[in-house]
Coordinates of C-alpha atoms in Angstrom, one line a residue:
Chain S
X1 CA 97.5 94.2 109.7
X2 CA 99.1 96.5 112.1
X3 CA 100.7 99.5 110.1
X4 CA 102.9 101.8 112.1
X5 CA 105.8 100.0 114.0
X6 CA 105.5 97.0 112.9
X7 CA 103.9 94.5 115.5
X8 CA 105.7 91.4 113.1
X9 CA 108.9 91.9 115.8
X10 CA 106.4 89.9 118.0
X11 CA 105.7 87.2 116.2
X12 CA 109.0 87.4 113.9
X13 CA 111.6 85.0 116.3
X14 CA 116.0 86.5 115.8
X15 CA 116.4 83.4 114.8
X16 CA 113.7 83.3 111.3
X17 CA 115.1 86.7 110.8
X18 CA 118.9 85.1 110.9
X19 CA 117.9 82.3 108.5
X20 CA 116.2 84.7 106.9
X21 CA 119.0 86.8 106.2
X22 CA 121.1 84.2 105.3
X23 CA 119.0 83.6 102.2
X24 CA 118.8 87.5 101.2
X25 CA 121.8 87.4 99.2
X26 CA 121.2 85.1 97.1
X27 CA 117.7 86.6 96.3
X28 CA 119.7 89.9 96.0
X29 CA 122.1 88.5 93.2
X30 CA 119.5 88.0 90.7
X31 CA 118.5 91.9 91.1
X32 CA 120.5 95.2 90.1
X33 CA 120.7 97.6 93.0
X34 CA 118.2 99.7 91.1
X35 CA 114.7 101.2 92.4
X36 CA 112.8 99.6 89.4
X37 CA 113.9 96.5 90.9
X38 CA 112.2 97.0 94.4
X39 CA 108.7 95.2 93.4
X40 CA 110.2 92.1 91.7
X41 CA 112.6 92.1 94.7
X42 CA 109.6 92.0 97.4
X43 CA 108.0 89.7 95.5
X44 CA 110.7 87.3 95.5
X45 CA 111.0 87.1 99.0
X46 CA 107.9 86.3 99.7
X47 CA 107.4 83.9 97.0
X48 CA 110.5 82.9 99.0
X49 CA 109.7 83.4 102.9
X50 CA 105.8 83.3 102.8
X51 CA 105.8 86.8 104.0
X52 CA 108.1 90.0 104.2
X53 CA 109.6 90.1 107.7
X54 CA 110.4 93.6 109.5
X55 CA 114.6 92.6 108.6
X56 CA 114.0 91.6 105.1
X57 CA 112.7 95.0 104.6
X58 CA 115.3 96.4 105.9
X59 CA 118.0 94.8 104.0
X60 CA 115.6 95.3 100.3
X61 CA 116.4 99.1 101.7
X62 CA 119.9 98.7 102.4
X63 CA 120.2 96.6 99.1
X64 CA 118.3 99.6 96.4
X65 CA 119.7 102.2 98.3
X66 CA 116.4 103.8 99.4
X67 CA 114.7 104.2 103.2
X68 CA 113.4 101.6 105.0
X69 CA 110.2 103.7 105.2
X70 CA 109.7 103.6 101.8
X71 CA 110.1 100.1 100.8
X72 CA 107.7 99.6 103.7
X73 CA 105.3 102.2 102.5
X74 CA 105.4 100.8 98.7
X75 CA 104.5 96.8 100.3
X76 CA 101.6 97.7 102.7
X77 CA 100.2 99.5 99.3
X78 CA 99.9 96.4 97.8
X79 CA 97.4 93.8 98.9
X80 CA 99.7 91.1 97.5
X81 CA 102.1 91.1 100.3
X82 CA 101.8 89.8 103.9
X83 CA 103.9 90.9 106.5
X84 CA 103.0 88.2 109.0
X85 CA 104.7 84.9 109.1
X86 CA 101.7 82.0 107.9
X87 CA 100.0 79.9 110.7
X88 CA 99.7 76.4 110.7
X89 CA 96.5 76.3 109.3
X90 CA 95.8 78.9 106.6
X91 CA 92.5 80.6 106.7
X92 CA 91.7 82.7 103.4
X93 CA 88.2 84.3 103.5
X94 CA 86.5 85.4 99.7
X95 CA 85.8 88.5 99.4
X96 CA 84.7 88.0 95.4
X97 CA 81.4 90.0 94.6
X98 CA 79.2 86.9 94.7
X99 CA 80.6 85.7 98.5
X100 CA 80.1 89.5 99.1
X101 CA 77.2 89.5 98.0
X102 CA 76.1 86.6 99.9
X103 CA 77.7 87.8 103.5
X104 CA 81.8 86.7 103.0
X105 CA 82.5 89.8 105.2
X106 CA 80.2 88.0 108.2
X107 CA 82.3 85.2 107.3
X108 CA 86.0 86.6 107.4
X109 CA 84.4 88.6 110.7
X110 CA 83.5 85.4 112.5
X111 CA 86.9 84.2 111.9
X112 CA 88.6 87.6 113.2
X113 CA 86.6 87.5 116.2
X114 CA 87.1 83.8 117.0
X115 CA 90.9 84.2 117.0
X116 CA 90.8 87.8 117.9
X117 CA 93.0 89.0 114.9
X118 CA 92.5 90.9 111.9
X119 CA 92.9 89.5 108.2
X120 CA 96.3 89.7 107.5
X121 CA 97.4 88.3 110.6
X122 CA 98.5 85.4 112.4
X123 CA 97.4 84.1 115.8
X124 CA 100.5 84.3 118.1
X125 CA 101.0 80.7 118.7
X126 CA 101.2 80.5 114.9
X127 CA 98.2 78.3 114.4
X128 CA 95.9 80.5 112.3
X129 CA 96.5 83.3 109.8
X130 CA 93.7 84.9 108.2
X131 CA 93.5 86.6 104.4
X132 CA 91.0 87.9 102.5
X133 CA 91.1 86.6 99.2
X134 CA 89.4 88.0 95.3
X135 CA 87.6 85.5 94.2
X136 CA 88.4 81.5 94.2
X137 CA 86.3 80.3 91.0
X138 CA 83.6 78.8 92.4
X139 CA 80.7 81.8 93.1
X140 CA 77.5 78.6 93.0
X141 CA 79.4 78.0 96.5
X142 CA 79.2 81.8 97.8
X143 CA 80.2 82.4 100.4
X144 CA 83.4 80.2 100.1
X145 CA 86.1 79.7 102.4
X146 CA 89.8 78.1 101.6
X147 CA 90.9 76.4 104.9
X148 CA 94.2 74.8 104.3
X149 CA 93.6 74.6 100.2
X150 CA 90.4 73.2 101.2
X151 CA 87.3 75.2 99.5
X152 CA 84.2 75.3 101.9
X153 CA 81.1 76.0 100.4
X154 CA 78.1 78.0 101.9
X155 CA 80.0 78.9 105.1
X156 CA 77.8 80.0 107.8
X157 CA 79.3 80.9 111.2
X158 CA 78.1 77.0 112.9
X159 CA 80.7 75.8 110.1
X160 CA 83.2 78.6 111.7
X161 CA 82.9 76.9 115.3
X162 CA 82.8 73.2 113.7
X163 CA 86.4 74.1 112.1
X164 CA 88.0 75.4 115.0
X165 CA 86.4 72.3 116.9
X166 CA 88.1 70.0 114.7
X167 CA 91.5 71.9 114.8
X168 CA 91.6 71.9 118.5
X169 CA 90.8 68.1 118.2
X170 CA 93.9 67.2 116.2
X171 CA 95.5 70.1 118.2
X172 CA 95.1 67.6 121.3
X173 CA 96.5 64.5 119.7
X174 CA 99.4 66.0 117.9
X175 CA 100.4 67.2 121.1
X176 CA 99.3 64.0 122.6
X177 CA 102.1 62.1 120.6
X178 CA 104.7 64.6 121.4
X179 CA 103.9 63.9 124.8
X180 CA 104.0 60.4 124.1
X181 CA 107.4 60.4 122.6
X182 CA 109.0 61.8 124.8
X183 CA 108.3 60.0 127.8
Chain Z
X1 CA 105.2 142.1 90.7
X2 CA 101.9 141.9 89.0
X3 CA 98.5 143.1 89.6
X4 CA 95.9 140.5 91.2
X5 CA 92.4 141.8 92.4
X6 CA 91.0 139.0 95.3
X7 CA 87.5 140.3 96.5
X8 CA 88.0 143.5 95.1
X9 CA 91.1 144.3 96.8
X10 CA 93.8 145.0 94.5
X11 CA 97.3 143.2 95.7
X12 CA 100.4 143.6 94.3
X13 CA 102.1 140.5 94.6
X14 CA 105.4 138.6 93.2
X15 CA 104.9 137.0 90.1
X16 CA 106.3 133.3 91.0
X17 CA 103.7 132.9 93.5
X18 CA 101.0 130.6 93.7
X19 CA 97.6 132.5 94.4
X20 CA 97.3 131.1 97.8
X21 CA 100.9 132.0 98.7
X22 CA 99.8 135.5 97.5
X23 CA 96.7 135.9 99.5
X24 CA 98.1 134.4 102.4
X25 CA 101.2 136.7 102.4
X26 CA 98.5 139.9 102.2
X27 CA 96.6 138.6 105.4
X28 CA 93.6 136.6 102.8
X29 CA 92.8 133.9 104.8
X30 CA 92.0 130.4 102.4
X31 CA 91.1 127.6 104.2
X32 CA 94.2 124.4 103.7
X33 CA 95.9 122.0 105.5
X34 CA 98.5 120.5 103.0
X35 CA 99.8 123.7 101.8
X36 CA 104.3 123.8 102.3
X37 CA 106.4 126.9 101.1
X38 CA 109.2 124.2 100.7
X39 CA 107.4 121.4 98.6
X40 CA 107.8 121.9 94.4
X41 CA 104.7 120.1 93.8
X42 CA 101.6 121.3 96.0
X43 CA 100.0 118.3 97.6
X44 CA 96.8 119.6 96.7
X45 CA 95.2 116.8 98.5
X46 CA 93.2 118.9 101.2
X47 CA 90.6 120.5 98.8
X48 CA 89.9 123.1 101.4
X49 CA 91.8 126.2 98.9
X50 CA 89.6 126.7 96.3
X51 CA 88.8 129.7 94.8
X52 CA 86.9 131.3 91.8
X53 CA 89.4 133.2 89.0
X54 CA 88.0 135.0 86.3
X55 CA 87.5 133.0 82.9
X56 CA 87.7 129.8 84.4
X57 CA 84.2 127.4 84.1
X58 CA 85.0 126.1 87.6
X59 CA 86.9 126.6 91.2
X60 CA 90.2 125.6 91.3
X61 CA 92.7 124.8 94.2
X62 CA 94.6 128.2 94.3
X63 CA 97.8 126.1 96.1
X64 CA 98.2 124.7 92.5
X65 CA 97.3 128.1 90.4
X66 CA 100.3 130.8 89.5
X67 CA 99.2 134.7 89.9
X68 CA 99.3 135.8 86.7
X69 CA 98.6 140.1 85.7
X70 CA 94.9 141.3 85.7
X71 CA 94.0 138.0 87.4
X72 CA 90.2 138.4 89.1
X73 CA 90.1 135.9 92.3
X74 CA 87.2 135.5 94.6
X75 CA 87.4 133.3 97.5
X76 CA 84.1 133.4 98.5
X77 CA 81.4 132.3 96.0
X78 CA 78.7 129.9 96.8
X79 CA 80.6 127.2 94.3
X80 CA 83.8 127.8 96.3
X81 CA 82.1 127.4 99.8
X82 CA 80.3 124.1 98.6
X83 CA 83.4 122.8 97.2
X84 CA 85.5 123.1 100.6
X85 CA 82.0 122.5 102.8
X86 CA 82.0 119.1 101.3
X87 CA 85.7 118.7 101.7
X88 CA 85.5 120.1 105.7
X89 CA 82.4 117.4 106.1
X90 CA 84.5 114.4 104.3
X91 CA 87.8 115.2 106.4
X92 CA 85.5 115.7 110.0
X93 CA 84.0 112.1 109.0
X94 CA 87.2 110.8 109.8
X95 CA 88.2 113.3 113.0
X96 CA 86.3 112.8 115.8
X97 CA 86.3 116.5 117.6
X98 CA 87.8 116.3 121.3
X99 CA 88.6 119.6 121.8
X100 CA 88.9 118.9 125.7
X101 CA 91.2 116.2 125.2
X102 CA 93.0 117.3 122.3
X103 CA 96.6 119.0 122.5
X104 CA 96.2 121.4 119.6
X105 CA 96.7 125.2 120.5
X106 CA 92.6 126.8 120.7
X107 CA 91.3 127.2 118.2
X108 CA 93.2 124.7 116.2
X109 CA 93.4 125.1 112.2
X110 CA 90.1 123.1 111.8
X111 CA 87.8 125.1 114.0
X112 CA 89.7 127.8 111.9
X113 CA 88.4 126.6 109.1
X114 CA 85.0 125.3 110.1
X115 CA 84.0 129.0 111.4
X116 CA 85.8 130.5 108.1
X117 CA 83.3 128.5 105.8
X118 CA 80.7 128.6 108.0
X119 CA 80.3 124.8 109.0
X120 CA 80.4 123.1 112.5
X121 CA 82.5 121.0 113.5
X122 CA 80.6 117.3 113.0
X123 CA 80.4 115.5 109.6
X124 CA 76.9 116.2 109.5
X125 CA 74.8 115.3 107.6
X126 CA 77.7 112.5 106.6
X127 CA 78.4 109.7 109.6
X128 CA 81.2 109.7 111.3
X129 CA 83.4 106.2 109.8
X130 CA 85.5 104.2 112.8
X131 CA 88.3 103.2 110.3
X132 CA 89.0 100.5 113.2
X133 CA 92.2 101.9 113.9
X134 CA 94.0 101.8 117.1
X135 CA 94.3 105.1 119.5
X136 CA 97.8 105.4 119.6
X137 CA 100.6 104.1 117.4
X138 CA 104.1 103.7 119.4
X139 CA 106.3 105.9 116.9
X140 CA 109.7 105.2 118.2
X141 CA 110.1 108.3 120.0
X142 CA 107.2 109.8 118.7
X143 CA 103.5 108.9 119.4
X144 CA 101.1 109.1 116.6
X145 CA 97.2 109.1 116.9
X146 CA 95.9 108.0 113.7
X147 CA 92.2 109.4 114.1
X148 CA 93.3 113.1 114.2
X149 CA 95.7 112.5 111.3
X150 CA 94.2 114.6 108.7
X151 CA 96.8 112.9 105.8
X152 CA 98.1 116.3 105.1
X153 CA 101.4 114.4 104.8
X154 CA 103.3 117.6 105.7
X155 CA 104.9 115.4 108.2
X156 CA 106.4 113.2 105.5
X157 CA 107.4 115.8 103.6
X158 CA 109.6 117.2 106.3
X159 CA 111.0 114.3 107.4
X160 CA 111.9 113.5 103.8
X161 CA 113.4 117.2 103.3
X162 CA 115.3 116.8 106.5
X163 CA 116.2 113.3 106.1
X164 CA 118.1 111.6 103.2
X165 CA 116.9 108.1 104.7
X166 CA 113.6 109.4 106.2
X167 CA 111.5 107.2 108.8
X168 CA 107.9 108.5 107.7
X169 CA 106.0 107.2 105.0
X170 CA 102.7 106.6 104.4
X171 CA 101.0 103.2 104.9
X172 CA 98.0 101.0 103.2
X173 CA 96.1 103.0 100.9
X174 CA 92.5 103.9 100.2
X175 CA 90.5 104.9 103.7
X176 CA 92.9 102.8 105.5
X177 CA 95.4 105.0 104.8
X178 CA 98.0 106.1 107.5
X179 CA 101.3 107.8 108.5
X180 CA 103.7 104.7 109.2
X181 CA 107.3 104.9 110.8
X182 CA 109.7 102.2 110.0
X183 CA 113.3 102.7 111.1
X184 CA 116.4 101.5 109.0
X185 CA 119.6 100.4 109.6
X186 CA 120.8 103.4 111.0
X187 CA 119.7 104.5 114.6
X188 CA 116.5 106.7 116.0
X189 CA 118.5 108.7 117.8
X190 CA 118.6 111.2 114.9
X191 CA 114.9 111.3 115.2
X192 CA 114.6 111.7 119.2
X193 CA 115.6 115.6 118.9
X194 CA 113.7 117.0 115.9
X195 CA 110.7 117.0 116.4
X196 CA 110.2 118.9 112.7
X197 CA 107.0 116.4 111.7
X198 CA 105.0 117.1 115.2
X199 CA 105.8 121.3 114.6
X200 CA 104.3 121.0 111.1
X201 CA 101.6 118.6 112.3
X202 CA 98.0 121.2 112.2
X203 CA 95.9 118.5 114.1
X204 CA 98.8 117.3 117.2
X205 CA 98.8 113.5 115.2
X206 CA 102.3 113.9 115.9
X207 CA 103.1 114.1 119.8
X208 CA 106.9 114.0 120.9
X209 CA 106.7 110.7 123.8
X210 CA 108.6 113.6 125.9
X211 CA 106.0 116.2 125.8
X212 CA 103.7 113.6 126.5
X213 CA 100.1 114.7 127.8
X214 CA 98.3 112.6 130.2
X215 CA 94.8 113.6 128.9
X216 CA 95.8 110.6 125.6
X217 CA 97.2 108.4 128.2
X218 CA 93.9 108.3 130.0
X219 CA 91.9 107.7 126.9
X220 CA 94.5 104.9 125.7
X221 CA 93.8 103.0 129.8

């Protein structure tokens, strides 16, 4: 996740931010324009949106009153929030003691190397994002990945290549059948 | 005014002072890099300006202590010098030293502070820790380079003093910790011509993209 000026303009289209927008309100309605509120508000959105987008920030700002600095400030603090927009296919890495114990950092490094982003971001085609997650419940599997809701047990980096194999596979036929449909 | 005796120099000094505001003002040098005349609550996050005071079991950070009358202060007792020595190494762990490259007026607060305590200028015997940060962060109209950033957060202070809707703040927490710039609603343009955060800046994190040198721009190609 790139602090700083936020690299989400890149990936964020002024179109998502305009739907975005138009949905704010409505979000905003259920909150006072109170400071206590900021949290609950942030959470909201991305319960809403997936993730908080550069404008969204903005307008939370706008909306309590306070700098957009601040409201950014408060949501990088937390791990919680994402400020990248999900990819296609969700990647989320455990980072629980038992898969760090067994090497989940090698793991969730294989990933970031392979699509040459860090955790908390998203590949700029928007196929991949990559979290880190606490722990997903099942430590006799360390270390675990969760590829799409999908739990991957004892993930060595071959079973890092063999995904992105696969995905590249149905990659080629979905856009296959676009091809195909339109001709 | 009350009586204050630092090293066995007696100073007569106001009594709303802090006891570093009072040595500084009488040409005492303590080492500290978060210390602001304007901010309410010291920072006290530096843990370079420790000192001893009489009929206290341990140093304390003399940017948070008031002078009181009769107060014994010495700023230069092997406790202290450990204290800040530690604090010097942990902050250098995380400041690489490019003195030929770096902006900062020679010598620069650190090397100030290094030679003051008696320490070099390398985390030894600590490692130096790549936070994987990038070089340069585009600021707007301001550049900032995250690995001098020392986290002083004067910079955020004044912006916030300055600015009822400031644009600094800090980012992520823990070691990956950071100065962050987020602009609102409102224009930059007030920012463009102030410039207040890069003056108060002691390690040049700060650089106005005006003033630009070309000695970053080479190590960014």
């Amino acid at each position: 996740m790139e602090a700083g000026k936020h690299n989400a303009n890149q990936l964020v289209t002024e179109e998502e931010e305009r739907a975005i927008a138009e949905k704010l309100p409505a979000i905003f309605r259920e909150f006072s324009q109170e400071r206590t509120n900021l949290l609950p508000i942030l959470q909201r959105i991305q319960e809403t949106f997936k993730f908080l987008s550069p404008g969204a920030m903005r307008a939370v700002a706008n909306y309590i009153g306070i700098s957009t600095s601040e409201v950014y400030g408060v949501a990088t603090f937390y791990n919680q929030f994402r400020f990248h927009p999900p990819g296609r296919h969700e990647i989320k890495v455990c980072m629980g003691t038992a898969c760090h114990v067994k090497g989940g950092d090698i793991i969730l490094e294989n990933f970031e190397r392979k699509l040459g982003i860090k955790e908390g971001e998203t590949t700029p085609d928007r196929e991949y994002s990559i979290e880190r997650v606490a722990c997903v419940g099942c430590c006799a599997l360390a270390p675990v990945a969760v590829v799409d809701d999908k739990v991957i047990g004892y993930m060595q980096p071959s079973k890092v290549e063999g995904l992105f194999l696969q995905f590249e596979i149905q990659r080629k036929i979905r856009e296959g059948q676009i091809k195909a449909e339109a001709s | 005014m009350v009586k204050i005796t630092v090293d066995d120099r007696e100073l007569e000094v106001e009594e709303h002072l802090t006891v570093l505001e009072a040595c500084i003002q009488n040409g005492i040098f303590i080492p500290n890099l978060c210390f602001l005349k304007t901010r309410h609550h010291p920072h006290a996050s530096c843990r370079l300006c420790f000192v001893s005071i009489e009929g206290y079991d341990r140093p304390v950070t003399s940017c948070t202590e008031r002078v009181r009358d009769g107060m014994v202060v010495k700023t230069n007792t092997p406790e202290v010098r450990a204290l800040q020595k530690s604090a010097f190494k942990l902050l250098m762990s995380l400041h690489p030293c490019h003195p030929k490259i770096c902006p900062t007026e020679k010598p620069c607060l650190l090397m100030r502070i290094a030679k003051h305590i008696g320490v070099g200028l390398n985390p030894k015997p600590l490692e130096h820790i790549d936070r994987g940060l990038p070089d340069l962060v585009d600021f707007g109209p301001l550049y900032y380079v995250p690995n001098r950033c020392v986290l002083c957060a004067k910079c955020i202070h004044t912006c916030r003093t300055i600015n009822q809707m400031p644009l600094l703040t800090f980012a992520k927490r823990g070691i990956m910790t950071m100065v962050a710039y987020f602009d609102g609603e409102q224009n930059t343009s007030i920012c463009a011509n102030c410039n207040a955060c890069v003056d108060v800046c002691p390690v040049a994190a700060l650089l106005p993209k005006s003033a630009f040198t070309s000695s970053v721009e080479s190590r960014k190609a």
